[in-house]
């Protein structure tokens, strides 16, 4: 567990702070200002011993790199590339979704398609590439592939529920080994204690009690047991509740307390729960009255009949720079505009905006990076407005700041200039359809121009995305959201 905690130190929930229990709508600004004041002191000097020390260059992330940002050259093994079954990657590794990854966002269409692929008889189904960097403790840091890994484990959790009810004890044990890193006893002990607490609550509330899981705190990371997959910070509470719920229900049944246990309202509103619910419904429809062979077939197909292209970075590359390169290729690459046979879910301007803000603390220890992320992005923006509303706020801000002056008079940054070059190279008949003003890459390019102008004003360098610049950007996003809310257009 210590190794996992070091790997996700940047995503650990904050402790010992009274303001963490307060309403984020009322206290986000206060917490934000206090945290920025704390970060105003200079980072540790390079000569000081600090194992978490990052490069001190505030412009550490380079945007719109044409070439692969990792190390290259003869005589160096840069990548480990090979097909790998889901059973192998889940049974032999611990996987952490890092701070710079977006949340789990798969659509219902993608979820149902995943299940159809699992239910389809036949050979091995390939699910395209994933990318990882192994840390010094052997933990896999996921650079690309978190959506598929999360989806696969949620399907395993749904299968576990059906297999336990059907009496497939061996399959249940196999699923538990994949979800909980082969260490089930601590999970059972935790579930028994959680069940005892629920029983005590039920006894105190008598007939009015509703048997539901207690919601986990935001960013919760279990101390008593380990899971194979550690999701992104904002996804943890719902994900852990889902994969633990059937264990708590099993403990309740053994105590003859209840044969039903629902999910918390917080969990039910999550995308993870939507995925779990769809999988549960599809399994019930396919299996009917509990044909054991169908359940076992689904389990074998997901674990031994699904493969991914495993890519591991072997050199000492900056994985956030690699991730940014991949994001920008998704949003800005000309090739994807013309043909994209496996589109998935595109990165959105708000994803790039979040990472641009967080890049301001890349030179800080990982704990401080996460503290900044929680108090200077999640609390004032995501918790207050929600991701969907944040996208609207960003679009509204971009429209406002780019129409205040004619284009000839406003600052145009390097991203926007590159898009203009791409537009000029495109056939005239395709320019309007390829580059509409509301296209995600156009929105972010204009936003990035605005941020570069702010960086130039505050730091004298358009590429210096410092804490002061990030502070200014977040404050303006908050004010834009408040203004839209006041005008009742949010």
JSON list of C-alpha atoms in Angstrom, two decimals, residues 32 75 114 119 150 293 301 312-313 345 368 465:
[
{"chain": "A", "resi": 32, "resn": "UNK", "atom": "CA", "xyz": [-8.15, 29.14, -3.18]},
{"chain": "A", "resi": 75, "resn": "UNK", "atom": "CA", "xyz": [21.21, 2.10, -29.18]},
{"chain": "A", "resi": 114, "resn": "UNK", "atom": "CA", "xyz": [-18.17, -2.70, -25.29]},
{"chain": "A", "resi": 119, "resn": "UNK", "atom": "CA", "xyz": [-20.81, -10.99, -25.61]},
{"chain": "A", "resi": 150, "resn": "UNK", "atom": "CA", "xyz": [-12.03, 1.44, -16.06]},
{"chain": "A", "resi": 293, "resn": "UNK", "atom": "CA", "xyz": [-22.00, -21.16, -18.74]},
{"chain": "A", "resi": 301, "resn": "UNK", "atom": "CA", "xyz": [-14.05, -13.19, -23.03]},
{"chain": "A", "resi": 312, "resn": "UNK", "atom": "CA", "xyz": [5.53, 1.06, -21.94]},
{"chain": "A", "resi": 313, "resn": "UNK", "atom": "CA", "xyz": [7.86, 4.05, -21.95]},
{"chain": "A", "resi": 345, "resn": "UNK", "atom": "CA", "xyz": [-14.15, 10.38, -27.06]},
{"chain": "A", "resi": 368, "resn": "UNK", "atom": "CA", "xyz": [1.67, 20.13, -3.56]},
{"chain": "A", "resi": 465, "resn": "UNK", "atom": "CA", "xyz": [2.58, 29.64, -17.31]}
]
